[in-house]
Short mmCIF file of C-alpha atoms and ligand atoms in Angstrom, two decimals:
data_model
loop_
_atom_site.label_atom_id
_atom_site.label_comp_id
_atom_site.label_asym_id
_atom_site.label_seq_id
_atom_site.Cartn_x
_atom_site.Cartn_y
_atom_site.Cartn_z
CA MET A 1313 0.04 0.01 -0.02
CA GLU A 1314 1.32 3.41 -0.92
CA LYS A 1315 2.16 5.95 1.76
CA LEU A 1316 2.41 9.68 2.09
CA LEU A 1317 5.63 11.34 3.75
CA ILE A 1318 5.05 14.76 4.90
CA ARG A 1319 7.82 16.96 6.35
CA GLY A 1320 6.22 19.58 8.46
CA GLY A 1321 7.01 23.30 9.32
CA ARG A 1322 6.25 25.24 6.35
CA ALA A 1323 3.54 27.83 6.13
CA LEU A 1324 1.42 27.22 3.11
CA GLU A 1325 1.24 29.91 0.46
CA GLY A 1326 -0.14 30.02 -2.96
CA GLU A 1327 -3.35 29.36 -5.21
CA ILE A 1328 -5.08 26.10 -6.14
CA ARG A 1329 -8.24 25.07 -8.09
CA ILE A 1330 -10.95 23.21 -6.35
CA SER A 1331 -12.21 19.93 -8.07
CA GLY A 1332 -15.88 19.06 -8.67
CA ALA A 1333 -17.80 17.69 -5.75
CA LYS A 1334 -17.50 14.02 -4.83
CA ASN A 1335 -20.79 13.91 -3.19
CA ALA A 1336 -22.52 15.55 -6.28
CA VAL A 1337 -20.96 13.60 -9.02
CA LEU A 1338 -21.77 10.13 -7.51
CA PRO A 1339 -25.63 10.74 -7.37
CA ILE A 1340 -25.52 12.49 -10.67
CA LEU A 1341 -23.93 9.52 -12.47
CA ALA A 1342 -26.61 7.26 -10.81
CA ALA A 1343 -29.35 9.69 -12.13
CA THR A 1344 -28.03 9.38 -15.77
CA LEU A 1345 -29.79 5.86 -15.53
CA LEU A 1346 -33.27 7.50 -15.48
CA GLY A 1347 -32.93 9.04 -18.93
CA ASP A 1348 -33.75 7.45 -22.42
CA SER A 1349 -30.82 9.04 -23.96
CA PRO A 1350 -27.08 9.93 -23.02
CA SER A 1351 -26.11 12.65 -20.63
CA SER A 1352 -22.71 14.36 -20.21
CA VAL A 1353 -21.18 15.40 -16.76
CA GLY A 1354 -18.37 17.84 -16.52
CA ASN A 1355 -16.03 19.21 -13.84
CA VAL A 1356 -15.76 15.57 -12.62
CA PRO A 1357 -13.05 14.98 -9.97
CA HIS A 1358 -10.42 12.36 -10.44
CA LEU A 1359 -11.41 10.24 -7.54
CA LYS A 1360 -11.26 6.50 -6.73
CA ASP A 1361 -15.16 6.71 -6.08
CA VAL A 1362 -15.65 8.11 -9.49
CA THR A 1363 -13.93 5.27 -11.00
CA THR A 1364 -15.79 2.73 -8.91
CA THR A 1365 -18.97 4.24 -9.91
CA MET A 1366 -18.10 4.02 -13.67
CA GLU A 1367 -16.95 0.47 -13.09
CA LEU A 1368 -20.42 -0.30 -11.44
CA LEU A 1369 -22.31 1.50 -14.32
CA GLY A 1370 -20.17 -0.51 -17.05
CA ARG A 1371 -20.70 -3.88 -15.20
CA MET A 1372 -24.65 -3.10 -15.54
CA GLY A 1373 -24.00 -2.72 -19.31
CA VAL A 1374 -24.08 1.01 -19.48
CA SER A 1375 -21.79 2.68 -22.08
CA LEU A 1376 -19.39 5.35 -20.57
CA THR A 1377 -16.85 7.42 -22.39
CA VAL A 1378 -14.31 9.74 -20.61
CA ASP A 1379 -12.32 12.50 -22.21
CA ASP A 1380 -9.12 14.17 -21.09
CA GLN A 1381 -10.79 16.72 -19.41
CA MET A 1382 -12.67 14.15 -17.18
CA ASN A 1383 -16.00 14.83 -18.71
CA ILE A 1384 -18.03 11.65 -18.69
CA GLU A 1385 -20.76 10.71 -21.43
CA VAL A 1386 -23.03 8.12 -19.99
CA ASP A 1387 -25.45 6.15 -22.53
CA PRO A 1388 -27.77 4.27 -20.40
CA SER A 1389 -29.82 2.70 -23.20
CA THR A 1390 -27.44 -0.41 -23.50
CA ILE A 1391 -28.12 -1.31 -19.70
CA GLN A 1392 -28.56 -5.02 -19.37
CA ASP A 1393 -28.05 -6.14 -15.70
CA LEU A 1394 -30.08 -4.55 -13.01
CA THR A 1395 -27.63 -5.64 -10.21
CA ALA A 1396 -25.22 -3.80 -8.13
CA PRO A 1397 -22.92 -6.62 -6.94
CA TYR A 1398 -21.42 -6.94 -3.48
CA GLU A 1399 -17.80 -6.91 -4.58
CA LEU A 1400 -18.27 -3.30 -5.71
CA VAL A 1401 -20.85 -2.04 -3.22
CA LYS A 1402 -18.75 -3.14 -0.39
CA THR A 1403 -15.96 -0.91 -1.62
CA MET A 1404 -18.19 2.05 -1.97
CA ARG A 1405 -21.42 2.53 0.04
CA ALA A 1406 -22.75 5.37 -2.33
CA SER A 1407 -23.30 2.50 -4.85
CA ILE A 1408 -26.84 2.43 -3.03
CA LEU A 1409 -27.56 5.43 -5.03
CA VAL A 1410 -28.47 3.32 -8.20
CA LEU A 1411 -31.33 1.60 -6.34
CA GLY A 1412 -33.82 4.37 -6.73
CA PRO A 1413 -32.98 5.19 -10.54
CA ILE A 1414 -33.20 1.78 -11.84
CA LEU A 1415 -36.07 0.76 -9.88
CA ALA A 1416 -38.06 3.91 -11.04
CA ARG A 1417 -36.70 3.31 -14.72
CA TYR A 1418 -36.79 -0.40 -15.21
CA GLY A 1419 -39.27 -1.58 -12.37
CA GLU A 1420 -36.56 -3.78 -10.87
CA ALA A 1421 -33.32 -3.41 -8.78
CA ASN A 1422 -31.01 -5.64 -6.98
CA VAL A 1423 -28.54 -3.88 -4.99
CA SER A 1424 -26.22 -5.46 -2.44
CA LEU A 1425 -26.82 -4.05 1.01
CA PRO A 1426 -23.85 -1.94 1.64
CA GLY A 1427 -21.97 -2.99 4.85
CA GLY A 1428 -21.10 -0.68 7.67
CA CYS A 1429 -17.98 1.35 7.59
CA ALA A 1430 -15.37 2.79 9.81
CA ILE A 1431 -17.41 5.64 10.87
CA GLY A 1432 -20.69 4.04 11.71
CA SER A 1433 -23.21 1.18 10.92
CA ARG A 1434 -24.63 3.45 8.14
CA PRO A 1435 -28.03 1.70 7.76
CA VAL A 1436 -30.18 2.21 4.58
CA ASP A 1437 -33.51 1.54 6.20
CA LEU A 1438 -34.90 5.05 5.34
CA HIS A 1439 -34.05 4.46 1.66
CA VAL A 1440 -36.09 1.15 1.80
CA ARG A 1441 -38.95 2.24 3.74
CA GLY A 1442 -39.41 5.39 1.42
CA LEU A 1443 -39.47 2.99 -1.81
CA GLU A 1444 -42.00 0.77 0.07
CA ALA A 1445 -44.30 3.93 0.76
CA MET A 1446 -44.04 4.55 -3.04
CA GLY A 1447 -45.61 1.13 -3.71
CA ALA A 1448 -42.37 -0.96 -4.15
CA ASP A 1449 -42.22 -4.58 -3.00
CA VAL A 1450 -38.69 -4.68 -1.33
CA ARG A 1451 -37.16 -8.00 0.00
CA VAL A 1452 -33.78 -8.00 1.75
CA GLU A 1453 -32.44 -11.45 1.28
CA GLY A 1454 -28.90 -12.97 0.98
CA GLY A 1455 -27.31 -9.48 1.53
CA TYR A 1456 -29.18 -7.86 -1.26
CA ILE A 1457 -32.03 -5.38 -1.38
CA ARG A 1458 -34.49 -6.89 -4.20
CA ALA A 1459 -37.02 -4.26 -5.24
CA ARG A 1460 -39.84 -4.60 -7.74
CA ALA A 1461 -42.42 -2.08 -8.79
CA ARG A 1462 -44.49 -1.89 -12.16
CA ARG A 1463 -44.56 1.87 -11.56
CA LEU A 1464 -43.84 3.82 -8.31
CA ARG A 1465 -46.62 6.06 -7.18
CA GLY A 1466 -46.33 9.41 -5.42
CA ALA A 1467 -46.48 9.51 -1.73
CA ARG A 1468 -45.79 11.87 1.26
CA LEU A 1469 -42.60 10.81 3.03
CA VAL A 1470 -41.41 12.00 6.40
CA LEU A 1471 -37.81 11.00 6.71
CA GLU A 1472 -37.20 10.14 10.48
CA ASN A 1473 -33.48 11.10 10.08
CA VAL A 1474 -31.97 13.73 7.78
CA THR A 1475 -30.22 11.33 5.27
CA VAL A 1476 -28.33 12.83 2.32
CA THR A 1477 -28.25 9.63 -0.04
CA GLY A 1478 -31.73 8.73 1.24
CA THR A 1479 -33.04 11.96 0.22
CA GLU A 1480 -31.18 11.80 -3.21
CA ASN A 1481 -32.33 8.00 -3.76
CA LEU A 1482 -36.14 8.96 -3.11
CA MET A 1483 -36.02 12.15 -5.02
CA MET A 1484 -34.63 10.32 -8.04
CA ALA A 1485 -37.17 7.45 -7.82
CA ALA A 1486 -40.05 10.05 -7.51
CA THR A 1487 -39.13 11.78 -10.96
CA LEU A 1488 -40.78 8.80 -12.84
CA ALA A 1489 -43.28 7.99 -10.36
CA SER A 1490 -47.22 8.49 -11.04
CA GLY A 1491 -48.33 11.41 -9.16
CA THR A 1492 -46.55 13.65 -6.76
CA THR A 1493 -44.31 12.93 -3.93
CA VAL A 1494 -43.42 15.17 -1.06
CA ILE A 1495 -40.29 14.40 1.07
CA GLU A 1496 -40.41 16.07 4.46
CA ASN A 1497 -37.24 16.42 6.71
CA ALA A 1498 -35.18 16.26 3.39
CA ALA A 1499 -31.50 16.88 3.48
CA ARG A 1500 -30.46 20.49 2.66
CA GLU A 1501 -27.04 19.76 1.46
CA PRO A 1502 -25.88 21.70 -1.84
CA GLU A 1503 -25.16 18.21 -3.48
CA VAL A 1504 -28.90 17.59 -3.21
CA ALA A 1505 -29.80 20.78 -4.95
CA ASP A 1506 -27.08 20.17 -7.61
CA LEU A 1507 -28.67 16.66 -8.25
CA ALA A 1508 -32.09 18.31 -8.50
CA ALA A 1509 -30.71 20.83 -11.03
CA PHE A 1510 -29.45 17.75 -13.02
CA LEU A 1511 -32.80 16.04 -12.78
CA THR A 1512 -34.60 19.08 -14.00
CA ALA A 1513 -32.35 19.58 -16.87
CA MET A 1514 -33.49 15.92 -17.70
CA GLY A 1515 -37.05 17.09 -17.68
CA ALA A 1516 -38.18 16.36 -13.99
CA HIS A 1517 -40.52 18.74 -12.11
CA ILE A 1518 -38.88 19.24 -8.77
CA GLU A 1519 -39.55 22.20 -6.22
CA GLY A 1520 -37.85 22.87 -2.97
CA ALA A 1521 -34.55 21.14 -3.52
CA GLY A 1522 -32.21 22.70 -0.89
CA THR A 1523 -34.80 23.12 1.70
CA ASP A 1524 -36.25 20.52 4.09
CA CYS A 1525 -39.34 19.83 1.93
CA ILE A 1526 -38.99 18.74 -1.55
CA THR A 1527 -41.83 18.26 -3.97
CA VAL A 1528 -41.42 16.11 -7.09
CA HIS A 1529 -44.24 15.85 -9.67
CA GLY A 1530 -43.73 12.45 -11.57
CA VAL A 1531 -43.37 12.57 -15.42
CA GLU A 1532 -43.53 9.65 -17.98
CA ARG A 1533 -39.95 9.96 -19.46
CA LEU A 1534 -36.55 11.82 -18.89
CA GLN A 1535 -33.97 12.61 -21.33
CA GLY A 1536 -30.25 12.98 -21.00
CA CYS A 1537 -28.66 16.34 -20.51
CA ALA A 1538 -25.39 18.23 -19.97
CA HIS A 1539 -24.38 19.33 -16.53
CA ARG A 1540 -21.30 20.77 -14.80
CA VAL A 1541 -20.91 19.43 -11.27
CA LEU A 1542 -20.64 22.13 -8.32
CA PRO A 1543 -17.31 22.56 -6.62
CA ASP A 1544 -16.46 20.44 -3.62
CA ARG A 1545 -17.05 22.41 -0.40
CA ILE A 1546 -15.25 19.68 1.77
CA GLU A 1547 -12.10 19.81 -0.38
CA THR A 1548 -12.51 23.65 -0.03
CA GLY A 1549 -12.60 23.45 3.63
CA THR A 1550 -9.83 20.97 3.81
CA TYR A 1551 -7.48 23.27 1.99
CA LEU A 1552 -8.48 26.46 4.05
CA VAL A 1553 -7.68 24.44 7.24
CA ALA A 1554 -4.39 23.55 5.81
CA GLY A 1555 -3.51 27.33 5.40
CA ALA A 1556 -4.94 27.96 8.95
CA ILE A 1557 -3.07 25.23 10.57
CA THR A 1558 0.27 26.26 8.92
CA GLY A 1559 -0.30 30.07 9.53
CA GLY A 1560 -0.18 30.78 6.00
CA ARG A 1561 -1.92 32.36 3.21
CA VAL A 1562 -3.96 30.34 0.49
CA ARG A 1563 -6.39 31.23 -2.39
CA LEU A 1564 -8.76 28.69 -3.65
CA LYS A 1565 -10.51 29.27 -7.02
CA ASP A 1566 -13.30 27.59 -8.77
CA THR A 1567 -15.00 27.13 -5.71
CA ARG A 1568 -18.58 27.99 -4.04
CA PRO A 1569 -17.98 30.31 -0.83
CA ASP A 1570 -21.86 30.23 -0.27
CA THR A 1571 -21.97 26.34 0.33
CA LEU A 1572 -19.64 26.43 3.40
CA ASP A 1573 -20.74 29.46 5.55
CA ALA A 1574 -20.71 27.43 8.92
CA VAL A 1575 -17.06 26.50 8.19
CA LEU A 1576 -15.87 30.07 7.20
CA VAL A 1577 -17.51 31.44 10.43
CA LYS A 1578 -15.56 28.84 12.43
CA LEU A 1579 -12.23 29.67 10.47
CA GLU A 1580 -12.67 33.50 11.34
CA ALA A 1581 -13.31 32.60 15.16
CA ALA A 1582 -9.84 30.77 14.79
CA GLY A 1583 -8.17 33.94 13.85
CA ALA A 1584 -8.14 33.63 9.79
CA ARG A 1585 -8.61 36.84 7.74
CA LEU A 1586 -11.01 35.67 4.88
CA SER A 1587 -11.84 37.58 1.60
CA VAL A 1588 -14.30 35.87 -0.81
CA GLY A 1589 -15.66 36.38 -4.36
CA THR A 1590 -18.32 34.55 -6.15
CA ASP A 1591 -15.87 31.64 -7.04
CA TRP A 1592 -12.93 32.16 -4.80
CA ILE A 1593 -11.86 32.38 -1.18
CA GLU A 1594 -8.62 33.54 0.24
CA LEU A 1595 -7.40 32.91 3.77
CA ASP A 1596 -4.61 34.67 5.71
CA MET A 1597 -3.45 33.72 8.99
CA GLN A 1598 -0.77 36.39 9.00
CA GLY A 1599 1.74 33.98 10.44
CA ARG A 1600 -0.41 33.65 13.66
CA ARG A 1601 -1.00 30.42 15.55
CA PRO A 1602 -4.89 29.48 15.32
CA ARG A 1603 -7.20 29.99 18.34
CA ALA A 1604 -9.12 26.84 19.61
CA VAL A 1605 -12.71 26.64 18.34
CA ASP A 1606 -15.61 24.46 19.56
CA VAL A 1607 -17.51 22.50 16.90
CA ARG A 1608 -20.70 20.82 16.90
CA THR A 1609 -21.57 18.86 13.50
CA ALA A 1610 -25.25 18.61 12.36
CA PRO A 1611 -27.00 18.44 8.90
CA TYR A 1612 -26.48 21.48 6.47
CA PRO A 1613 -26.39 24.31 6.66
CA ALA A 1614 -24.93 23.49 10.28
CA PHE A 1615 -21.15 22.54 10.49
CA PRO A 1616 -20.60 19.49 8.40
CA THR A 1617 -19.62 16.46 9.90
CA ASP A 1618 -17.21 15.72 6.91
CA MET A 1619 -15.05 18.74 8.29
CA GLN A 1620 -15.06 17.60 11.84
CA ALA A 1621 -11.57 15.46 11.62
CA GLN A 1622 -9.94 18.63 9.89
CA PHE A 1623 -10.99 20.82 12.80
CA THR A 1624 -9.99 18.40 15.43
CA ALA A 1625 -6.31 18.52 13.91
CA LEU A 1626 -6.61 22.30 13.83
CA ASP A 1627 -7.68 22.56 17.53
CA ALA A 1628 -4.86 20.27 18.42
CA VAL A 1629 -2.35 22.81 17.75
CA ALA A 1630 -4.42 25.95 18.54
CA GLU A 1631 -4.03 28.23 21.41
CA GLY A 1632 -6.49 27.30 24.16
CA SER A 1633 -8.99 24.49 24.61
CA ALA A 1634 -12.10 23.53 22.81
CA THR A 1635 -14.69 20.59 22.49
CA ILE A 1636 -15.64 18.77 19.12
CA THR A 1637 -19.01 17.27 19.28
CA GLU A 1638 -20.10 14.62 16.52
CA THR A 1639 -23.77 14.32 16.23
CA VAL A 1640 -24.09 12.63 12.90
CA PHE A 1641 -22.14 9.45 13.05
CA GLU A 1642 -21.57 7.39 16.05
CA ASN A 1643 -17.76 6.46 15.50
CA ARG A 1644 -16.07 9.34 13.82
CA PHE A 1645 -13.06 9.96 16.08
CA MET A 1646 -10.72 7.20 14.83
CA HIS A 1647 -8.34 9.90 13.77
CA VAL A 1648 -7.91 11.11 17.65
CA GLN A 1649 -5.85 8.16 18.66
CA GLU A 1650 -3.52 8.67 15.83
CA ILE A 1651 -3.05 12.51 16.33
CA ARG A 1652 -2.41 11.75 20.03
CA ARG A 1653 0.39 9.58 18.92
CA MET A 1654 1.95 12.91 17.41
CA GLY A 1655 1.72 14.46 20.82
CA ALA A 1656 -1.78 15.84 20.75
CA ASP A 1657 -3.74 16.28 24.08
CA ILE A 1658 -7.35 15.06 23.24
CA ARG A 1659 -9.68 13.09 25.26
CA VAL A 1660 -12.79 11.42 23.80
CA SER A 1661 -15.93 11.01 26.09
CA GLY A 1662 -19.09 9.80 24.41
CA ASN A 1663 -19.50 11.96 21.14
CA THR A 1664 -17.30 14.63 22.37
CA ALA A 1665 -13.58 15.25 22.09
CA PHE A 1666 -11.96 17.52 24.39
CA VAL A 1667 -8.81 19.11 22.81
CA ARG A 1668 -6.13 21.25 24.60
CA GLY A 1669 -4.09 22.94 22.00
CA VAL A 1670 -0.26 22.00 22.24
CA GLU A 1671 2.72 24.13 21.05
CA ARG A 1672 4.04 21.38 18.79
CA LEU A 1673 3.28 17.96 17.27
CA TYR A 1674 5.86 15.42 16.59
CA ALA A 1675 6.15 13.40 13.34
CA ALA A 1676 4.98 9.68 13.70
CA PRO A 1677 3.84 6.80 11.53
CA VAL A 1678 0.22 7.03 11.53
CA MET A 1679 -2.58 5.13 9.89
CA ALA A 1680 -5.54 6.25 7.87
CA THR A 1681 -9.00 4.67 8.84
CA ASP A 1682 -11.43 6.78 6.67
CA LEU A 1683 -11.38 9.45 4.06
CA ARG A 1684 -11.82 12.65 6.35
CA ALA A 1685 -9.75 11.06 9.17
CA SER A 1686 -6.83 10.67 6.48
CA ALA A 1687 -7.17 14.25 5.67
CA SER A 1688 -6.66 15.27 9.33
CA LEU A 1689 -3.64 13.21 9.66
CA ILE A 1690 -2.02 15.00 6.81
CA LEU A 1691 -3.01 18.33 8.26
CA ALA A 1692 -1.22 17.19 11.42
CA GLY A 1693 1.79 16.12 9.45
CA LEU A 1694 1.90 19.59 7.78
CA VAL A 1695 2.72 21.19 11.19
CA ALA A 1696 4.44 18.24 12.96
CA GLU A 1697 8.34 18.53 13.52
CA GLY A 1698 10.03 15.87 11.31
CA GLU A 1699 8.56 13.48 8.64
CA THR A 1700 5.19 11.94 9.27
CA VAL A 1701 4.30 8.71 7.40
CA VAL A 1702 0.67 8.29 6.59
CA ASP A 1703 -0.32 4.65 5.63
CA ARG A 1704 -3.41 3.21 4.04
CA ILE A 1705 -3.72 6.28 1.85
CA TYR A 1706 -6.18 4.49 -0.39
CA HIS A 1707 -8.73 6.26 1.85
CA ILE A 1708 -7.51 9.65 0.96
CA ASP A 1709 -7.73 8.85 -2.84
CA ARG A 1710 -11.34 8.08 -2.74
CA GLY A 1711 -12.23 11.73 -2.02
CA TYR A 1712 -9.32 14.13 -2.67
CA ASP A 1713 -8.38 14.80 -6.41
CA CYS A 1714 -4.22 14.81 -6.49
CA ILE A 1715 -3.89 15.86 -2.88
CA GLU A 1716 -0.06 15.74 -2.94
CA GLU A 1717 0.13 17.90 -6.20
CA LYS A 1718 -2.13 20.50 -4.69
CA LEU A 1719 -0.51 20.61 -1.41
CA SER A 1720 2.99 20.83 -3.16
CA GLN A 1721 1.64 23.66 -5.27
CA LEU A 1722 1.05 25.46 -1.83
CA GLY A 1723 4.49 24.80 -0.76
CA ALA A 1724 4.13 21.75 1.40
CA ASP A 1725 6.93 19.10 1.62
CA ILE A 1726 4.77 16.00 0.67
CA ARG A 1727 5.52 13.03 -1.56
CA ARG A 1728 3.78 9.67 -2.18
CA VAL A 1729 5.91 6.55 -1.93
CA PRO A 1730 5.19 2.80 -2.71
CA ALA A 1731 4.52 0.64 0.17
C1 EPZ B 482 -23.54 11.39 2.98
O1 EPZ B 482 -23.50 10.02 3.46
C2 EPZ B 482 -22.10 11.41 2.36
N1 EPZ B 482 -21.71 10.74 1.51
C3 EPZ B 482 -21.10 11.49 3.76
O2 EPZ B 482 -19.92 11.84 3.01
C4 EPZ B 482 -21.58 12.44 4.78
O3 EPZ B 482 -20.76 12.23 5.81
C5 EPZ B 482 -23.03 12.20 5.15
O4 EPZ B 482 -23.95 12.19 3.95
C6 EPZ B 482 -23.56 13.16 6.05
O5 EPZ B 482 -23.57 14.41 5.56
C7 EPZ B 482 -22.39 10.91 0.18
O6 EPZ B 482 -23.07 11.93 -0.13
C8 EPZ B 482 -21.94 10.02 -1.00
P1 EPZ B 482 -26.68 10.03 5.77
P2 EPZ B 482 -24.89 9.41 3.75
O7 EPZ B 482 -27.59 8.98 5.10
O8 EPZ B 482 -26.03 9.83 2.97
C9 EPZ B 482 -28.40 7.78 9.43
C10 EPZ B 482 -17.68 11.67 2.93
O9 EPZ B 482 -16.70 11.66 3.66
N2 EPZ B 482 -29.28 6.93 8.40
O10 EPZ B 482 -26.91 11.55 5.65
O11 EPZ B 482 -24.68 7.89 3.80
C11 EPZ B 482 -26.82 7.47 9.29
O12 EPZ B 482 -26.81 6.33 10.08
C12 EPZ B 482 -18.74 10.94 3.18
O13 EPZ B 482 -17.56 12.11 1.83
C13 EPZ B 482 -30.25 5.92 8.93
O14 EPZ B 482 -30.40 5.83 10.27
O15 EPZ B 482 -25.26 9.65 5.15
C14 EPZ B 482 -26.20 8.64 10.01
O16 EPZ B 482 -26.28 8.58 11.30
C15 EPZ B 482 -18.69 10.06 4.51
N3 EPZ B 482 -30.93 5.45 8.08
C16 EPZ B 482 -27.32 9.79 9.51
O17 EPZ B 482 -28.52 9.31 9.21
C17 EPZ B 482 -30.70 5.53 6.76
O18 EPZ B 482 -31.45 4.89 5.86
C18 EPZ B 482 -26.74 10.50 8.30
O19 EPZ B 482 -26.55 9.65 7.42
C19 EPZ B 482 -29.72 6.57 6.25
C20 EPZ B 482 -29.00 7.17 7.23
#
C-alpha cells in the first residue's frame, strides 16, 4: 500500500483550483440511468469513488466514455443487468444510489446491502422504507435489496433522520413515479440541490430542493442532459484548514463560498482573515497560531460532519482548549488516537472530543482509517516536527483529487511512496 511522507513546518502559500464535488458527481452519475438518452457530466473530479461508480455502471452494461478533461458521457440505453454486486458495493457505500433510479426506470433493482464502515453502521432503512411507501415490493435477502415495482406512485414521505443519500435516492425515484411525492425532513446539502438541477435539466419537475421539503411531480420520461458538477465544499474546507493550521496564506479558485458558511465562520473565529468572491476564497493567518474553536456537527447548513476531523487537527495545535461534538455518526473519532500519537492532548468521552491545544506535534507513523480522518492526519503532518508517514492512503484517494500535487503547489513538503 502506498504511503504519504510529509515533512512539517512550512506555512502554506499560493493558489490552487478546487475540483468538482465527490458527493454531487456520485448521485448525478446514478441519475443518468433515469434517462432514455445519453447525458454528459463535466467538472468531474479524478477520484477512486468516481472510477468505482463508472465500473459499477459499466458492469450493468451502461456505455461510458471519458475525455481527457474528465467529462463523462453516459449512455444508459445499453443497460442489461439491474444488479449492483457486493464486490463493488462493499468498496463504496454510495453504490446504493443506483437503487432509486433503476427501480423507477426499469421496475426492478437488485442492490447489495452496503456493509457498515469505519465511521458507523450506516443503515439504509430509510431508503427502503421510502420506496415501499411509494409502492415498491422490497425484500432484503442474501445480503441484497431486491426491489420490484411496475410503476412507483407518488407518496408523502417524512424521513425519520436527515439522510443525504436517502433524500437523493427517493428524489430520483419520485421523478418517474405516477403522481406527486413530498419528502419532508429532506437533507438540504448543496449536493442535493445540484442533483435536483441535473434532474430538472433531464425534464423532471422538482420544487424545494435545498430546503427540508422537496416536492416532485412525476413524469413519463426523462431525457439525457449536459451538466457541470458544483465545486467540492469539503475539499475547499480542507485546504482552508491547511492554510490555517500552518499559519499561511492560501487562495482557492473555482469554488463556491456560499456552500460552506458554517466552516468560514469557524475559521474566522480561529483567527483567519477571509476574503471571498463569487468563485474564490482567500485565507490569511498572517503567520499567527490559530485559536481553538468549539465545533458541533449537524446536517447542512450547520457545521458539516465531513469537516470534523480536519478541525480536530486544527484545534490540536491551537491556542486554548475546545470541544468537538459529533452528532451525525456514532464512531467518527478514529483520527484522534492517531493524532495523539503525534503528541496531541485530546480526550474523547461519548460523542465529544476535549482538545487542549499544544505548541507542537511530532512526526510519527500514522494510519488512515477513513477518508476525512486521513485528511486530518495529513493536516497534522503539515505542522509536525519531522517526517510523518501516513499509511493506508487509499482512503484519501477516494475523496481528494491529486492531494499531494495540490499541497505541493501550496509549498508543502509531501510525497507519495510505494509501500
Ligand atoms: C452522505 O452519506 C455523504 N456521502 C457522507 O460523506 C456524509 O458524511 C453524510 O452524507 C452526512 O453528511 C455521500 O453523499 C456519498 P446519511 P450518507 O444518510 O448519505 C443515518 C464523505 O466523507 N441513516 O446522511 O450515507 C446514518 O446512520 C462521506 O464524503 C439512517 O439511520 O449519510 C447517519 O447517522 C462520509 N438510516 C445519519 O443518518 C438511513 O437509511 C446521516 O447519514 C440512512 C441514514
